[in-house]
PDB file of C-alpha atoms in Angstrom:
ATOM      1  CA  UNK M   1       3.726 188.819 -19.678  1.00  0.00           C
ATOM      2  CA  UNK M   2       3.236 185.048 -20.310  1.00  0.00           C
ATOM      3  CA  UNK M   3       4.060 183.320 -23.613  1.00  0.00           C
ATOM      4  CA  UNK M   4       2.422 180.300 -24.697  1.00  0.00           C
ATOM      5  CA  UNK M   5       3.188 180.416 -28.480  1.00  0.00           C
ATOM      6  CA  UNK M   6       5.856 178.757 -30.572  1.00  0.00           C
ATOM      7  CA  UNK M   7       8.603 181.092 -29.022  1.00  0.00           C
ATOM      8  CA  UNK M   8       7.937 179.778 -25.359  1.00  0.00           C
ATOM      9  CA  UNK M   9       9.169 176.814 -23.588  1.00  0.00           C
ATOM     10  CA  UNK M  10       7.883 175.224 -20.497  1.00  0.00           C
ATOM     11  CA  UNK M  11       5.052 177.807 -19.727  1.00  0.00           C
ATOM     12  CA  UNK M  12       4.335 178.555 -16.064  1.00  0.00           C
ATOM     13  CA  UNK M  13       0.674 177.632 -15.350  1.00  0.00           C
ATOM     14  CA  UNK M  14       0.483 178.218 -11.694  1.00  0.00           C
ATOM     15  CA  UNK M  15       0.888 181.707 -10.260  1.00  0.00           C
ATOM     16  CA  UNK M  16       3.413 182.261  -7.486  1.00  0.00           C
ATOM     17  CA  UNK M  17       2.107 181.857  -3.834  1.00  0.00           C
ATOM     18  CA  UNK M  18       1.946 185.633  -3.306  1.00  0.00           C
ATOM     19  CA  UNK M  19      -0.235 185.906  -6.374  1.00  0.00           C
ATOM     20  CA  UNK M  20      -2.441 182.861  -5.414  1.00  0.00           C
ATOM     21  CA  UNK M  21      -3.064 184.427  -2.096  1.00  0.00           C
ATOM     22  CA  UNK M  22      -3.926 187.865  -3.739  1.00  0.00           C
ATOM     23  CA  UNK M  23      -6.396 186.230  -6.240  1.00  0.00           C
ATOM     24  CA  UNK M  24      -8.313 184.271  -3.230  1.00  0.00           C
ATOM     25  CA  UNK M  25      -8.306 187.442  -1.069  1.00  0.00           C
ATOM     26  CA  UNK M  26      -9.538 189.654  -4.104  1.00  0.00           C
ATOM     27  CA  UNK M  27     -12.074 187.010  -5.152  1.00  0.00           C
ATOM     28  CA  UNK M  28     -13.427 186.839  -1.595  1.00  0.00           C
ATOM     29  CA  UNK M  29     -13.878 190.684  -1.675  1.00  0.00           C
ATOM     30  CA  UNK M  30     -15.784 190.835  -4.973  1.00  0.00           C
ATOM     31  CA  UNK M  31     -17.933 188.030  -3.733  1.00  0.00           C
ATOM     32  CA  UNK M  32     -18.907 189.875  -0.630  1.00  0.00           C
ATOM     33  CA  UNK M  33     -19.714 193.036  -2.655  1.00  0.00           C
ATOM     34  CA  UNK M  34     -21.728 191.212  -5.443  1.00  0.00           C
ATOM     35  CA  UNK M  35     -23.834 189.572  -2.658  1.00  0.00           C
ATOM     36  CA  UNK M  36     -26.422 186.801  -3.581  1.00  0.00           C
ATOM     37  CA  UNK M  37     -25.777 186.571  -7.478  1.00  0.00           C
ATOM     38  CA  UNK M  38     -22.205 185.467  -6.538  1.00  0.00           C
ATOM     39  CA  UNK M  39     -23.552 182.802  -4.142  1.00  0.00           C
ATOM     40  CA  UNK M  40     -25.547 180.864  -6.698  1.00  0.00           C
ATOM     41  CA  UNK M  41     -23.883 177.821  -8.163  1.00  0.00           C
ATOM     42  CA  UNK M  42     -23.857 179.362 -11.662  1.00  0.00           C
ATOM     43  CA  UNK M  43     -21.651 178.230 -14.323  1.00  0.00           C
ATOM     44  CA  UNK M  44     -21.976 179.531 -17.988  1.00  0.00           C
ATOM     45  CA  UNK M  45     -20.898 177.505 -20.952  1.00  0.00           C
ATOM     46  CA  UNK M  46     -20.816 179.341 -24.303  1.00  0.00           C
ATOM     47  CA  UNK M  47     -24.238 180.815 -24.056  1.00  0.00           C
ATOM     48  CA  UNK M  48     -26.175 182.342 -21.084  1.00  0.00           C
ATOM     49  CA  UNK M  49     -29.370 180.364 -21.794  1.00  0.00           C
ATOM     50  CA  UNK M  50     -30.955 177.837 -24.397  1.00  0.00           C
ATOM     51  CA  UNK M  51     -31.844 179.306 -27.576  1.00  0.00           C
ATOM     52  CA  UNK M  52     -29.382 182.403 -27.166  1.00  0.00           C
ATOM     53  CA  UNK M  53     -26.736 182.175 -29.936  1.00  0.00           C
ATOM     54  CA  UNK M  54     -23.388 183.677 -30.105  1.00  0.00           C
ATOM     55  CA  UNK M  55     -23.515 187.620 -31.135  1.00  0.00           C
ATOM     56  CA  UNK M  56     -22.931 188.465 -34.620  1.00  0.00           C
ATOM     57  CA  UNK M  57     -24.007 191.971 -34.618  1.00  0.00           C
ATOM     58  CA  UNK M  58     -25.202 194.692 -32.358  1.00  0.00           C
ATOM     59  CA  UNK M  59     -28.819 193.535 -32.015  1.00  0.00           C
ATOM     60  CA  UNK M  60     -27.863 189.972 -31.160  1.00  0.00           C
ATOM     61  CA  UNK M  61     -25.192 191.255 -28.660  1.00  0.00           C
ATOM     62  CA  UNK M  62     -27.857 193.161 -27.053  1.00  0.00           C
ATOM     63  CA  UNK M  63     -30.000 190.160 -26.678  1.00  0.00           C
ATOM     64  CA  UNK M  64     -27.079 187.936 -25.550  1.00  0.00           C
ATOM     65  CA  UNK M  65     -26.140 190.493 -22.752  1.00  0.00           C
ATOM     66  CA  UNK M  66     -29.866 190.831 -21.550  1.00  0.00           C
ATOM     67  CA  UNK M  67     -30.013 187.035 -21.425  1.00  0.00           C
ATOM     68  CA  UNK M  68     -26.872 186.794 -19.204  1.00  0.00           C
ATOM     69  CA  UNK M  69     -28.137 189.671 -16.962  1.00  0.00           C
ATOM     70  CA  UNK M  70     -31.116 187.622 -16.204  1.00  0.00           C
ATOM     71  CA  UNK M  71     -29.002 184.908 -14.862  1.00  0.00           C
ATOM     72  CA  UNK M  72     -26.524 187.053 -12.744  1.00  0.00           C
ATOM     73  CA  UNK M  73     -29.276 189.433 -10.850  1.00  0.00           C
ATOM     74  CA  UNK M  74     -29.040 192.205 -13.242  1.00  0.00           C
ATOM     75  CA  UNK M  75     -32.562 191.988 -14.968  1.00  0.00           C
ATOM     76  CA  UNK M  76     -33.595 195.337 -13.658  1.00  0.00           C
ATOM     77  CA  UNK M  77     -30.395 197.048 -14.779  1.00  0.00           C
ATOM     78  CA  UNK M  78     -31.139 198.762 -18.092  1.00  0.00           C
ATOM     79  CA  UNK M  79     -28.331 199.963 -20.508  1.00  0.00           C
ATOM     80  CA  UNK M  80     -28.038 201.149 -24.151  1.00  0.00           C
ATOM     81  CA  UNK M  81     -25.603 199.536 -26.459  1.00  0.00           C
ATOM     82  CA  UNK M  82     -23.858 202.028 -28.785  1.00  0.00           C
ATOM     83  CA  UNK M  83     -21.761 201.136 -31.865  1.00  0.00           C
ATOM     84  CA  UNK M  84     -18.656 203.000 -31.940  1.00  0.00           C
ATOM     85  CA  UNK M  85     -18.490 204.920 -35.144  1.00  0.00           C
ATOM     86  CA  UNK M  86     -15.284 205.983 -36.860  1.00  0.00           C
ATOM     87  CA  UNK M  87     -14.324 209.449 -36.080  1.00  0.00           C
ATOM     88  CA  UNK M  88     -16.635 209.729 -33.145  1.00  0.00           C
ATOM     89  CA  UNK M  89     -15.470 210.173 -29.494  1.00  0.00           C
ATOM     90  CA  UNK M  90     -15.187 206.853 -27.570  1.00  0.00           C
ATOM     91  CA  UNK M  91     -16.982 208.320 -24.514  1.00  0.00           C
ATOM     92  CA  UNK M  92     -20.547 209.344 -24.899  1.00  0.00           C
ATOM     93  CA  UNK M  93     -21.272 213.016 -24.171  1.00  0.00           C
ATOM     94  CA  UNK M  94     -21.879 213.579 -20.529  1.00  0.00           C
ATOM     95  CA  UNK M  95     -20.857 210.061 -19.423  1.00  0.00           C
ATOM     96  CA  UNK M  96     -17.888 208.887 -17.639  1.00  0.00           C
ATOM     97  CA  UNK M  97     -16.241 205.496 -17.932  1.00  0.00           C
ATOM     98  CA  UNK M  98     -16.581 202.764 -15.209  1.00  0.00           C
ATOM     99  CA  UNK M  99     -13.038 201.804 -14.392  1.00  0.00           C
ATOM    100  CA  UNK M 100     -10.307 202.163 -17.096  1.00  0.00           C
ATOM    101  CA  UNK M 101     -11.617 201.792 -20.758  1.00  0.00           C
ATOM    102  CA  UNK M 102      -8.209 201.777 -22.151  1.00  0.00           C
ATOM    103  CA  UNK M 103      -7.510 198.898 -24.639  1.00  0.00           C
ATOM    104  CA  UNK M 104     -11.090 197.645 -24.239  1.00  0.00           C
ATOM    105  CA  UNK M 105     -13.432 196.804 -27.320  1.00  0.00           C
ATOM    106  CA  UNK M 106     -16.546 196.902 -24.971  1.00  0.00           C
ATOM    107  CA  UNK M 107     -16.733 199.124 -21.968  1.00  0.00           C
ATOM    108  CA  UNK M 108     -19.411 200.525 -19.774  1.00  0.00           C
ATOM    109  CA  UNK M 109     -20.068 204.329 -19.273  1.00  0.00           C
ATOM    110  CA  UNK M 110     -22.422 205.888 -16.611  1.00  0.00           C
ATOM    111  CA  UNK M 111     -24.203 209.258 -16.359  1.00  0.00           C
ATOM    112  CA  UNK M 112     -25.782 209.140 -12.794  1.00  0.00           C
ATOM    113  CA  UNK M 113     -27.893 205.974 -12.979  1.00  0.00           C
ATOM    114  CA  UNK M 114     -27.723 205.854 -16.894  1.00  0.00           C
ATOM    115  CA  UNK M 115     -25.691 203.251 -18.447  1.00  0.00           C
ATOM    116  CA  UNK M 116     -24.226 202.960 -21.990  1.00  0.00           C
ATOM    117  CA  UNK M 117     -22.130 200.054 -23.278  1.00  0.00           C
ATOM    118  CA  UNK M 118     -19.916 201.193 -26.150  1.00  0.00           C
ATOM    119  CA  UNK M 119     -18.680 198.304 -28.491  1.00  0.00           C
ATOM    120  CA  UNK M 120     -16.077 198.576 -31.231  1.00  0.00           C
ATOM    121  CA  UNK M 121     -17.176 196.675 -34.382  1.00  0.00           C
ATOM    122  CA  UNK M 122     -13.956 194.494 -34.430  1.00  0.00           C
ATOM    123  CA  UNK M 123     -15.286 192.781 -31.190  1.00  0.00           C
ATOM    124  CA  UNK M 124     -17.448 190.469 -33.320  1.00  0.00           C
ATOM    125  CA  UNK M 125     -14.548 188.968 -35.224  1.00  0.00           C
ATOM    126  CA  UNK M 126     -13.137 186.931 -32.276  1.00  0.00           C
ATOM    127  CA  UNK M 127     -15.950 185.056 -30.267  1.00  0.00           C
ATOM    128  CA  UNK M 128     -13.844 184.288 -27.214  1.00  0.00           C
ATOM    129  CA  UNK M 129     -12.535 187.727 -27.086  1.00  0.00           C
ATOM    130  CA  UNK M 130     -16.332 189.040 -27.178  1.00  0.00           C
ATOM    131  CA  UNK M 131     -17.251 186.687 -24.400  1.00  0.00           C
ATOM    132  CA  UNK M 132     -14.194 187.835 -22.380  1.00  0.00           C
ATOM    133  CA  UNK M 133     -15.425 191.363 -22.655  1.00  0.00           C
ATOM    134  CA  UNK M 134     -18.995 190.489 -21.866  1.00  0.00           C
ATOM    135  CA  UNK M 135     -17.809 188.621 -18.693  1.00  0.00           C
ATOM    136  CA  UNK M 136     -15.779 191.588 -17.633  1.00  0.00           C
ATOM    137  CA  UNK M 137     -18.497 194.186 -18.164  1.00  0.00           C
ATOM    138  CA  UNK M 138     -21.341 192.207 -16.406  1.00  0.00           C
ATOM    139  CA  UNK M 139     -18.923 191.761 -13.486  1.00  0.00           C
ATOM    140  CA  UNK M 140     -18.242 195.490 -13.627  1.00  0.00           C
ATOM    141  CA  UNK M 141     -21.992 196.179 -13.429  1.00  0.00           C
ATOM    142  CA  UNK M 142     -22.575 193.733 -10.764  1.00  0.00           C
ATOM    143  CA  UNK M 143     -20.106 195.607  -8.640  1.00  0.00           C
ATOM    144  CA  UNK M 144     -21.409 198.860  -9.644  1.00  0.00           C
ATOM    145  CA  UNK M 145     -24.989 198.180  -8.516  1.00  0.00           C
ATOM    146  CA  UNK M 146     -23.943 197.269  -5.156  1.00  0.00           C
ATOM    147  CA  UNK M 147     -22.700 199.528  -2.464  1.00  0.00           C
ATOM    148  CA  UNK M 148     -18.792 199.760  -2.537  1.00  0.00           C
ATOM    149  CA  UNK M 149     -16.877 197.972   0.011  1.00  0.00           C
ATOM    150  CA  UNK M 150     -13.405 199.182   1.248  1.00  0.00           C
ATOM    151  CA  UNK M 151     -11.685 195.777   0.048  1.00  0.00           C
ATOM    152  CA  UNK M 152     -12.884 196.156  -3.596  1.00  0.00           C
ATOM    153  CA  UNK M 153     -12.033 199.904  -3.681  1.00  0.00           C
ATOM    154  CA  UNK M 154      -8.465 198.967  -2.908  1.00  0.00           C
ATOM    155  CA  UNK M 155      -8.411 196.626  -6.199  1.00  0.00           C
ATOM    156  CA  UNK M 156      -7.444 197.669  -9.485  1.00  0.00           C
ATOM    157  CA  UNK M 157     -10.812 198.307 -11.224  1.00  0.00           C
ATOM    158  CA  UNK M 158     -10.077 196.056 -14.095  1.00  0.00           C
ATOM    159  CA  UNK M 159      -8.923 193.073 -12.099  1.00  0.00           C
ATOM    160  CA  UNK M 160     -11.996 193.423  -9.983  1.00  0.00           C
ATOM    161  CA  UNK M 161     -14.244 193.526 -12.834  1.00  0.00           C
ATOM    162  CA  UNK M 162     -12.775 190.277 -14.230  1.00  0.00           C
ATOM    163  CA  UNK M 163     -12.978 188.651 -10.900  1.00  0.00           C
ATOM    164  CA  UNK M 164     -16.535 189.569 -10.670  1.00  0.00           C
ATOM    165  CA  UNK M 165     -17.183 188.065 -14.041  1.00  0.00           C
ATOM    166  CA  UNK M 166     -15.603 184.789 -12.773  1.00  0.00           C
ATOM    167  CA  UNK M 167     -17.543 184.897  -9.402  1.00  0.00           C
ATOM    168  CA  UNK M 168     -20.727 185.228 -11.463  1.00  0.00           C
ATOM    169  CA  UNK M 169     -19.995 182.036 -13.342  1.00  0.00           C
ATOM    170  CA  UNK M 170     -18.338 183.332 -16.394  1.00  0.00           C
ATOM    171  CA  UNK M 171     -14.745 182.229 -15.605  1.00  0.00           C
ATOM    172  CA  UNK M 172     -14.349 180.272 -18.762  1.00  0.00           C
ATOM    173  CA  UNK M 173     -15.084 183.332 -20.849  1.00  0.00           C
ATOM    174  CA  UNK M 174     -12.581 185.352 -19.068  1.00  0.00           C
ATOM    175  CA  UNK M 175      -9.814 182.532 -19.056  1.00  0.00           C
ATOM    176  CA  UNK M 176     -10.338 181.883 -22.902  1.00  0.00           C
ATOM    177  CA  UNK M 177     -10.227 185.707 -23.614  1.00  0.00           C
ATOM    178  CA  UNK M 178      -7.178 186.091 -21.320  1.00  0.00           C
ATOM    179  CA  UNK M 179      -5.023 183.664 -23.364  1.00  0.00           C
ATOM    180  CA  UNK M 180      -5.348 185.808 -26.428  1.00  0.00           C
ATOM    181  CA  UNK M 181      -4.390 188.926 -24.662  1.00  0.00           C
ATOM    182  CA  UNK M 182      -1.404 187.143 -23.577  1.00  0.00           C
ATOM    183  CA  UNK M 183      -0.402 185.987 -26.834  1.00  0.00           C
ATOM    184  CA  UNK M 184      -1.597 189.045 -28.666  1.00  0.00           C
ATOM    185  CA  UNK M 185      -2.662 186.637 -31.416  1.00  0.00           C
ATOM    186  CA  UNK M 186      -6.131 185.221 -32.260  1.00  0.00           C
ATOM    187  CA  UNK M 187      -4.647 182.666 -34.633  1.00  0.00           C
ATOM    188  CA  UNK M 188      -4.761 184.764 -37.609  1.00  0.00           C
ATOM    189  CA  UNK M 189      -7.157 186.624 -39.782  1.00  0.00           C
ATOM    190  CA  UNK M 190      -9.078 188.651 -37.318  1.00  0.00           C
ATOM    191  CA  UNK M 191      -7.577 191.852 -38.195  1.00  0.00           C
ATOM    192  CA  UNK M 192      -7.383 193.102 -34.584  1.00  0.00           C
ATOM    193  CA  UNK M 193      -4.251 194.404 -33.000  1.00  0.00           C
ATOM    194  CA  UNK M 194      -4.499 192.375 -29.918  1.00  0.00           C
ATOM    195  CA  UNK M 195      -1.451 194.014 -28.764  1.00  0.00           C
ATOM    196  CA  UNK M 196      -3.572 197.227 -28.069  1.00  0.00           C
ATOM    197  CA  UNK M 197      -6.155 195.204 -26.157  1.00  0.00           C
ATOM    198  CA  UNK M 198      -5.724 194.857 -22.496  1.00  0.00           C
ATOM    199  CA  UNK M 199      -6.711 192.390 -19.795  1.00  0.00           C
ATOM    200  CA  UNK M 200      -6.124 192.783 -16.225  1.00  0.00           C
ATOM    201  CA  UNK M 201      -5.453 189.170 -15.288  1.00  0.00           C
ATOM    202  CA  UNK M 202      -3.015 186.841 -17.036  1.00  0.00           C
ATOM    203  CA  UNK M 203      -4.272 183.537 -18.304  1.00  0.00           C
ATOM    204  CA  UNK M 204      -2.820 181.652 -15.429  1.00  0.00           C
ATOM    205  CA  UNK M 205      -4.258 184.163 -12.922  1.00  0.00           C
ATOM    206  CA  UNK M 206      -7.689 183.812 -14.504  1.00  0.00           C
ATOM    207  CA  UNK M 207      -7.400 180.137 -14.591  1.00  0.00           C
ATOM    208  CA  UNK M 208      -6.478 179.965 -10.953  1.00  0.00           C
ATOM    209  CA  UNK M 209      -9.328 182.137  -9.939  1.00  0.00           C
ATOM    210  CA  UNK M 210     -11.511 179.968 -12.144  1.00  0.00           C
ATOM    211  CA  UNK M 211     -10.385 176.857 -10.199  1.00  0.00           C
ATOM    212  CA  UNK M 212     -11.289 178.562  -6.967  1.00  0.00           C
ATOM    213  CA  UNK M 213     -14.685 179.532  -8.089  1.00  0.00           C
ATOM    214  CA  UNK M 214     -15.394 176.205  -9.595  1.00  0.00           C
ATOM    215  CA  UNK M 215     -14.403 174.228  -6.417  1.00  0.00           C
ATOM    216  CA  UNK M 216     -16.434 176.405  -4.064  1.00  0.00           C
ATOM    217  CA  UNK M 217     -19.313 175.688  -6.563  1.00  0.00           C
ATOM    218  CA  UNK M 218     -18.668 172.042  -6.227  1.00  0.00           C
ATOM    219  CA  UNK M 219     -17.756 171.363  -9.718  1.00  0.00           C
ATOM    220  CA  UNK M 220     -15.040 168.864 -10.733  1.00  0.00           C
ATOM    221  CA  UNK M 221     -12.139 169.940 -12.925  1.00  0.00           C
ATOM    222  CA  UNK M 222     -13.508 168.363 -16.348  1.00  0.00           C
ATOM    223  CA  UNK M 223     -16.862 169.735 -15.665  1.00  0.00           C
ATOM    224  CA  UNK M 224     -15.604 173.027 -14.986  1.00  0.00           C
ATOM    225  CA  UNK M 225     -13.395 173.138 -18.106  1.00  0.00           C
ATOM    226  CA  UNK M 226     -15.743 172.030 -20.700  1.00  0.00           C
ATOM    227  CA  UNK M 227     -15.553 174.972 -22.968  1.00  0.00           C
ATOM    228  CA  UNK M 228     -11.770 175.953 -22.250  1.00  0.00           C
ATOM    229  CA  UNK M 229      -9.217 175.738 -24.973  1.00  0.00           C
ATOM    230  CA  UNK M 230      -6.738 173.106 -24.815  1.00  0.00           C
ATOM    231  CA  UNK M 231      -3.918 175.329 -23.239  1.00  0.00           C
ATOM    232  CA  UNK M 232      -6.402 176.718 -20.788  1.00  0.00           C
ATOM    233  CA  UNK M 233      -7.511 173.327 -19.758  1.00  0.00           C
ATOM    234  CA  UNK M 234      -3.916 172.315 -19.287  1.00  0.00           C
ATOM    235  CA  UNK M 235      -3.403 175.243 -17.051  1.00  0.00           C
ATOM    236  CA  UNK M 236      -6.649 174.178 -15.052  1.00  0.00           C
ATOM    237  CA  UNK M 237      -5.375 170.779 -14.626  1.00  0.00           C
ATOM    238  CA  UNK M 238      -1.919 172.111 -13.496  1.00  0.00           C
ATOM    239  CA  UNK M 239      -3.235 174.521 -11.048  1.00  0.00           C
ATOM    240  CA  UNK M 240      -6.284 172.716  -9.661  1.00  0.00           C
ATOM    241  CA  UNK M 241      -4.823 171.277  -6.594  1.00  0.00           C
ATOM    242  CA  UNK M 242      -2.981 174.308  -5.753  1.00  0.00           C
ATOM    243  CA  UNK M 243      -6.373 175.872  -4.960  1.00  0.00           C
ATOM    244  CA  UNK M 244      -6.942 173.787  -1.796  1.00  0.00           C
ATOM    245  CA  UNK M 245      -5.133 176.084   0.895  1.00  0.00           C
ATOM    246  CA  UNK M 246      -7.310 179.027  -0.165  1.00  0.00           C
ATOM    247  CA  UNK M 247     -10.773 177.555  -0.689  1.00  0.00           C
ATOM    248  CA  UNK M 248     -11.646 177.766   3.127  1.00  0.00           C
ATOM    249  CA  UNK M 249     -11.629 181.563   2.928  1.00  0.00           C
ATOM    250  CA  UNK M 250     -14.300 181.476   0.139  1.00  0.00           C
ATOM    251  CA  UNK M 251     -18.043 181.173   0.579  1.00  0.00           C
ATOM    252  CA  UNK M 252     -19.426 177.973  -0.798  1.00  0.00           C
ATOM    253  CA  UNK M 253     -22.020 178.342  -3.620  1.00  0.00           C
ATOM    254  CA  UNK M 254     -23.880 175.005  -3.810  1.00  0.00           C
ATOM    255  CA  UNK M 255     -27.508 175.877  -3.290  1.00  0.00           C
ATOM    256  CA  UNK M 256     -30.114 178.244  -4.512  1.00  0.00           C
ATOM    257  CA  UNK M 257     -29.940 177.502  -8.399  1.00  0.00           C
ATOM    258  CA  UNK M 258     -28.919 175.134 -11.038  1.00  0.00           C
ATOM    259  CA  UNK M 259     -25.451 174.784 -12.559  1.00  0.00           C
ATOM    260  CA  UNK M 260     -25.167 175.633 -16.380  1.00  0.00           C
ATOM    261  CA  UNK M 261     -22.124 173.529 -16.989  1.00  0.00           C
TER     262      UNK M 261
END
């Protein structure tokens, strides 16, 4: 657990060397399984496309996810979005979770080739938390629609999904969401018990992976961190140069599409 609130002093923004190697190797594995969508120089800001606003309800979330899918090679991947109702089971009848749904306010379930995304209504209360969940689930679906590779099969499913979200260009969403998971606080007033909400990557780990992804896509640090919160931006600055030894193992993504930074 990393602490970045008032009780913390001198936070460690750079993961240790072993973790940095693991992040680079794991990112390489998910890029390989994702295929062409992860080889585009794609980079999301706070919206996947012009005219698409931050989701405020189930309908706008559906439109938001569909718009993002168009950008990450999932336009043919259909899903149903289901609002989790009080007293109802979190898993739709006949469906099984993709990965581990524990501690998630948005999660994907499958029955053969049929997909359902279940959303808890609390998710709409914290925009950065919502974007982090969307990035993870789109990363998960991107991996799910491709043949599994042994390297990805060995990874923790939730870490793989978050790294896939980063590889597809949603690294800032993952990083901003990870900060809240680490602090277990949104700043007050959201009414969500963030202590029960789970992320696989710590904020420094997400930021380091974001830095790797940005540099393989030819982005500068300031361009990459446009929508990062202040603490996350400081972490990116601290860890940016540490990415250099591991960049050679990652495929470049500097052609075949326009950046969205």
